Amino acid sequence: GDSVTQMEGPVTLSEEAFLTINCTYTATGYPSLFWYVQYPGEGLQLLLKATKADDKGSNKGFEATYRKETTSFHLEKGSVQVSDSAVYFCALILAGETSGSRLTFGEGTQLTVNP
Amino acid sequence: GAVVSQHPSWVICKSGTSVKIECRSLDFQATTMFWYRQFPKQSLMLMATSNEGSKATYEQGVEKDKFLINHASLTLSTLTVTSAHPEDSSFYICSAGGLFQETQYFGPGTRLLVL
């Protein structure tokens, strides 16, 4: 079945450090891939997405590239800020499915950025 | 992006009472809504999927008589926790999606505390 695996957290960085959160997936065909962010006490917000191989999603300085050959969608940011402290979830929807279909989530990675 | 609201954001109730949580898609029609439960420092657990006008589909292990879901319109779904007990205390999050949405959009969550 389909699954998403994220790097284990928590991740603690200093402000302006480089961030990578690894995400790999298992799915039939080419799913759509997403990164969601959850700030403390809040619901999830869509951070970025990619719907086909080699697509790069980007938003707020974060980037992730859909790598078919490695079945990966790693999240990166060149210089993190304290305000980026949150939990980050990688997720997928199966190929051909709409947003009316269930998302498969990774376990989430807690990021803490210290000043 | 699309907006999904939840009400209430916080609820405290006595054991044995029932609590209703509303999930609304404010600027789009959601053919499908999802209800999740999230425990501290954990990922989201899908409880059920509801399609407008039809019965909800519950995940294995979720008591349908305990967690009543109604999706009466394309913009509103409700989750009623019946005869709530302390073990039902949790963070409940809804999301909404559909044929014309690029992804699911999440509500801000409802924190339930049962005393």
Short mmCIF file of C-alpha atoms in Angstrom, two decimals:
data_model
loop_
_atom_site.label_atom_id
_atom_site.label_comp_id
_atom_site.label_asym_id
_atom_site.label_seq_id
_atom_site.Cartn_x
_atom_site.Cartn_y
_atom_site.Cartn_z
CA GLY A 1 0.00 0.00 0.00
CA ASP A 2 0.93 3.64 -0.19
CA SER A 3 2.99 5.17 2.59
CA VAL A 4 5.07 8.20 3.47
CA THR A 5 8.21 8.12 5.59
CA GLN A 6 9.69 11.26 7.13
CA MET A 7 12.96 11.74 8.90
CA GLU A 8 12.61 11.38 12.60
CA GLY A 9 12.57 14.48 14.70
CA PRO A 10 12.74 16.59 16.58
CA VAL A 11 15.05 18.85 14.63
CA THR A 12 16.64 21.78 16.41
CA LEU A 13 18.49 24.48 14.49
CA SER A 14 19.88 27.90 15.07
CA GLU A 15 18.42 30.86 13.22
CA GLU A 16 19.74 31.22 9.64
CA ALA A 17 20.80 27.57 9.47
CA PHE A 18 20.02 25.39 6.45
CA LEU A 19 17.08 23.03 6.80
CA THR A 20 16.44 19.67 5.20
CA ILE A 21 13.60 17.38 6.20
CA ASN A 22 13.65 14.12 4.31
CA CYS A 23 10.52 12.53 2.90
CA THR A 24 10.25 9.37 0.85
CA TYR A 25 7.14 7.64 -0.38
CA THR A 26 5.82 4.34 -1.64
CA ALA A 27 2.91 4.45 -4.05
CA THR A 28 1.64 3.06 -7.31
CA GLY A 29 2.15 5.39 -10.23
CA TYR A 30 2.92 9.04 -9.69
CA PRO A 31 1.09 10.51 -6.72
CA SER A 32 0.71 14.20 -5.98
CA LEU A 33 2.97 15.24 -3.12
CA PHE A 34 2.46 17.88 -0.45
CA TRP A 35 4.11 19.50 2.51
CA TYR A 36 1.85 20.80 5.25
CA VAL A 37 2.89 22.87 8.25
CA GLN A 38 1.20 22.90 11.65
CA TYR A 39 1.96 25.75 14.02
CA PRO A 40 1.35 25.16 17.74
CA GLY A 41 -2.32 24.79 18.57
CA GLU A 42 -3.47 25.18 14.99
CA GLY A 43 -4.65 23.07 12.08
CA LEU A 44 -2.58 22.21 9.04
CA GLN A 45 -1.70 24.68 6.32
CA LEU A 46 -0.60 23.73 2.84
CA LEU A 47 3.01 24.83 2.43
CA LEU A 48 3.77 23.59 -1.07
CA LYS A 49 2.94 20.87 -3.54
CA ALA A 50 4.11 19.08 -6.68
CA THR A 51 1.98 17.00 -8.97
CA LYS A 52 4.46 15.38 -11.34
CA ALA A 53 8.04 14.25 -11.54
CA ASP A 54 10.69 17.00 -11.50
CA ASP A 55 8.17 19.60 -10.38
CA LYS A 56 9.50 21.96 -7.74
CA GLY A 57 7.09 23.34 -5.19
CA SER A 58 8.09 26.51 -3.37
CA ASN A 59 6.60 28.90 -0.86
CA LYS A 60 7.90 31.23 1.87
CA GLY A 61 11.51 30.27 1.09
CA PHE A 62 10.79 26.54 1.35
CA GLU A 63 11.36 24.26 -1.62
CA ALA A 64 10.82 20.60 -2.45
CA THR A 65 11.46 18.75 -5.70
CA TYR A 66 9.50 15.69 -6.79
CA ARG A 67 12.17 13.05 -7.49
CA LYS A 68 10.72 10.05 -9.24
CA GLU A 69 13.98 8.10 -9.34
CA THR A 70 14.45 8.25 -5.59
CA THR A 71 10.72 8.49 -4.70
CA SER A 72 11.52 11.50 -2.56
CA PHE A 73 10.20 14.96 -1.82
CA HIS A 74 12.65 16.49 0.63
CA LEU A 75 11.84 19.87 2.14
CA GLU A 76 14.58 22.51 2.19
CA LYS A 77 15.04 26.08 3.29
CA GLY A 78 18.26 28.02 3.01
CA SER A 79 17.92 30.14 6.15
CA VAL A 80 15.38 29.28 8.83
CA GLN A 81 13.78 31.75 11.19
CA VAL A 82 12.39 31.36 14.68
CA SER A 83 8.92 31.74 13.18
CA ASP A 84 9.46 28.53 11.17
CA SER A 85 9.24 26.49 14.35
CA ALA A 86 6.37 24.09 13.73
CA VAL A 87 5.57 20.50 12.81
CA TYR A 88 6.00 19.63 9.15
CA PHE A 89 4.03 16.84 7.47
CA CYS A 90 4.76 15.23 4.14
CA ALA A 91 1.72 13.74 2.41
CA LEU A 92 0.51 12.23 -0.83
CA ILE A 93 -2.66 11.66 -2.79
CA LEU A 94 -2.63 8.72 -5.16
CA ALA A 95 -2.23 9.26 -8.88
CA GLY A 96 -5.46 10.13 -10.59
CA GLU A 97 -7.25 10.93 -7.35
CA THR A 98 -8.73 14.29 -6.49
CA SER A 99 -8.60 16.17 -3.23
CA GLY A 100 -11.78 14.30 -2.37
CA SER A 101 -9.59 11.31 -1.72
CA ARG A 102 -7.71 10.58 1.44
CA LEU A 103 -4.28 11.97 2.12
CA THR A 104 -1.57 9.63 3.33
CA PHE A 105 0.58 11.43 5.89
CA GLY A 106 4.04 10.94 7.23
CA GLU A 107 4.56 11.00 10.97
CA GLY A 108 5.50 14.65 11.08
CA THR A 109 8.79 16.32 11.99
CA GLN A 110 8.99 18.83 14.80
CA LEU A 111 11.28 21.75 13.95
CA THR A 112 12.52 24.14 16.61
CA VAL A 113 14.56 27.16 15.60
CA ASN A 114 16.48 28.95 18.33
CA PRO A 115 17.50 32.60 18.11
CA GLY B 1 -6.12 29.28 -0.78
CA ALA B 2 -9.53 28.07 0.30
CA VAL B 3 -10.70 28.61 3.86
CA VAL B 4 -12.14 26.05 6.22
CA SER B 5 -13.45 27.04 9.61
CA GLN B 6 -14.21 24.99 12.70
CA HIS B 7 -16.41 25.86 15.62
CA PRO B 8 -15.86 25.85 18.49
CA SER B 9 -12.11 26.14 18.74
CA TRP B 10 -12.15 25.07 22.38
CA VAL B 11 -14.71 23.10 24.35
CA ILE B 12 -14.71 21.82 27.90
CA CYS B 13 -17.53 19.55 28.95
CA LYS B 14 -18.56 17.15 31.67
CA SER B 15 -18.33 13.43 31.20
CA GLY B 16 -21.52 12.02 29.70
CA THR B 17 -22.51 15.06 27.68
CA SER B 18 -22.49 15.28 23.89
CA VAL B 19 -20.46 17.79 21.97
CA LYS B 20 -21.00 18.97 18.40
CA ILE B 21 -18.17 20.34 16.27
CA GLU B 22 -18.88 22.14 13.02
CA CYS B 23 -16.66 22.27 9.97
CA ARG B 24 -17.44 24.76 7.22
CA SER B 25 -15.87 25.42 3.85
CA LEU B 26 -16.24 29.17 3.48
CA ASP B 27 -15.47 29.84 -0.15
CA PHE B 28 -15.80 26.58 -1.99
CA GLN B 29 -18.08 23.58 -2.20
CA ALA B 30 -16.61 20.56 -0.49
CA THR B 31 -17.94 17.30 -1.85
CA THR B 32 -15.85 15.43 0.67
CA MET B 33 -14.91 16.25 4.23
CA PHE B 34 -12.55 14.37 6.48
CA TRP B 35 -12.37 14.19 10.26
CA TYR B 36 -9.08 13.58 12.01
CA ARG B 37 -8.00 13.15 15.56
CA GLN B 38 -4.58 14.16 16.72
CA PHE B 39 -2.89 13.18 19.96
CA PRO B 40 -0.04 15.28 21.37
CA LYS B 41 3.13 15.06 19.34
CA GLN B 42 1.60 12.60 16.90
CA SER B 43 0.42 12.60 13.34
CA LEU B 44 -3.20 12.87 12.29
CA MET B 45 -5.39 9.82 12.58
CA LEU B 46 -8.18 9.71 10.01
CA MET B 47 -11.46 8.93 11.73
CA ALA B 48 -13.94 9.11 8.89
CA THR B 49 -14.66 10.40 5.42
CA SER B 50 -17.98 11.99 4.61
CA ASN B 51 -19.48 12.77 1.25
CA GLU B 52 -22.27 15.28 0.96
CA GLY B 53 -25.64 13.64 1.24
CA SER B 54 -24.42 10.16 2.09
CA LYS B 55 -23.33 8.24 5.14
CA ALA B 56 -19.83 8.65 6.44
CA THR B 57 -17.22 5.96 5.96
CA TYR B 58 -15.46 5.22 9.23
CA GLU B 59 -11.94 3.95 9.64
CA GLN B 60 -11.36 0.66 11.35
CA GLY B 61 -11.57 0.96 15.11
CA VAL B 62 -13.61 4.17 15.13
CA GLU B 63 -17.01 3.77 16.76
CA LYS B 64 -19.65 5.18 14.46
CA ASP B 65 -22.21 5.41 17.26
CA LYS B 66 -19.75 7.34 19.36
CA PHE B 67 -18.64 9.78 16.68
CA LEU B 68 -21.65 10.81 14.63
CA ILE B 69 -20.88 12.58 11.39
CA ASN B 70 -23.35 14.47 9.27
CA HIS B 71 -22.50 16.12 5.94
CA ALA B 72 -25.80 17.73 5.11
CA SER B 73 -24.58 20.33 2.63
CA LEU B 74 -21.61 21.10 0.42
CA THR B 75 -20.28 23.58 2.95
CA LEU B 76 -21.01 22.00 6.32
CA SER B 77 -20.10 18.81 8.12
CA THR B 78 -20.61 18.14 11.82
CA LEU B 79 -18.96 15.72 14.21
CA THR B 80 -20.88 14.89 17.37
CA VAL B 81 -19.04 13.15 20.16
CA THR B 82 -21.80 11.38 22.04
CA SER B 83 -21.62 10.68 25.76
CA ALA B 84 -18.12 12.05 25.91
CA HIS B 85 -15.60 10.59 28.34
CA PRO B 86 -12.15 11.80 29.40
CA GLU B 87 -10.48 9.46 26.90
CA ASP B 88 -12.23 11.37 24.10
CA SER B 89 -10.23 14.47 25.01
CA SER B 90 -8.18 15.31 21.97
CA PHE B 91 -7.57 17.75 19.14
CA TYR B 92 -10.07 17.22 16.33
CA ILE B 93 -9.32 18.56 12.86
CA CYS B 94 -11.47 18.56 9.76
CA SER B 95 -10.44 19.00 6.17
CA ALA B 96 -12.41 19.59 3.02
CA GLY B 97 -11.77 18.66 -0.55
CA GLY B 98 -13.50 18.03 -3.82
CA LEU B 99 -13.24 17.59 -7.52
CA PHE B 100 -12.06 21.11 -8.22
CA GLN B 101 -9.69 21.64 -5.31
CA GLU B 102 -5.97 21.16 -5.70
CA THR B 103 -5.68 19.62 -2.27
CA GLN B 104 -7.56 19.27 0.97
CA TYR B 105 -7.86 22.36 3.11
CA PHE B 106 -7.76 22.03 6.85
CA GLY B 107 -9.70 23.71 9.59
CA PRO B 108 -7.89 25.24 12.56
CA GLY B 109 -8.90 22.38 14.85
CA THR B 110 -11.08 21.98 17.94
CA ARG B 111 -9.58 21.10 21.26
CA LEU B 112 -11.94 19.00 23.37
CA LEU B 113 -11.41 18.47 27.07
CA VAL B 114 -13.79 16.14 28.87
CA LEU B 115 -13.73 16.39 32.64
#
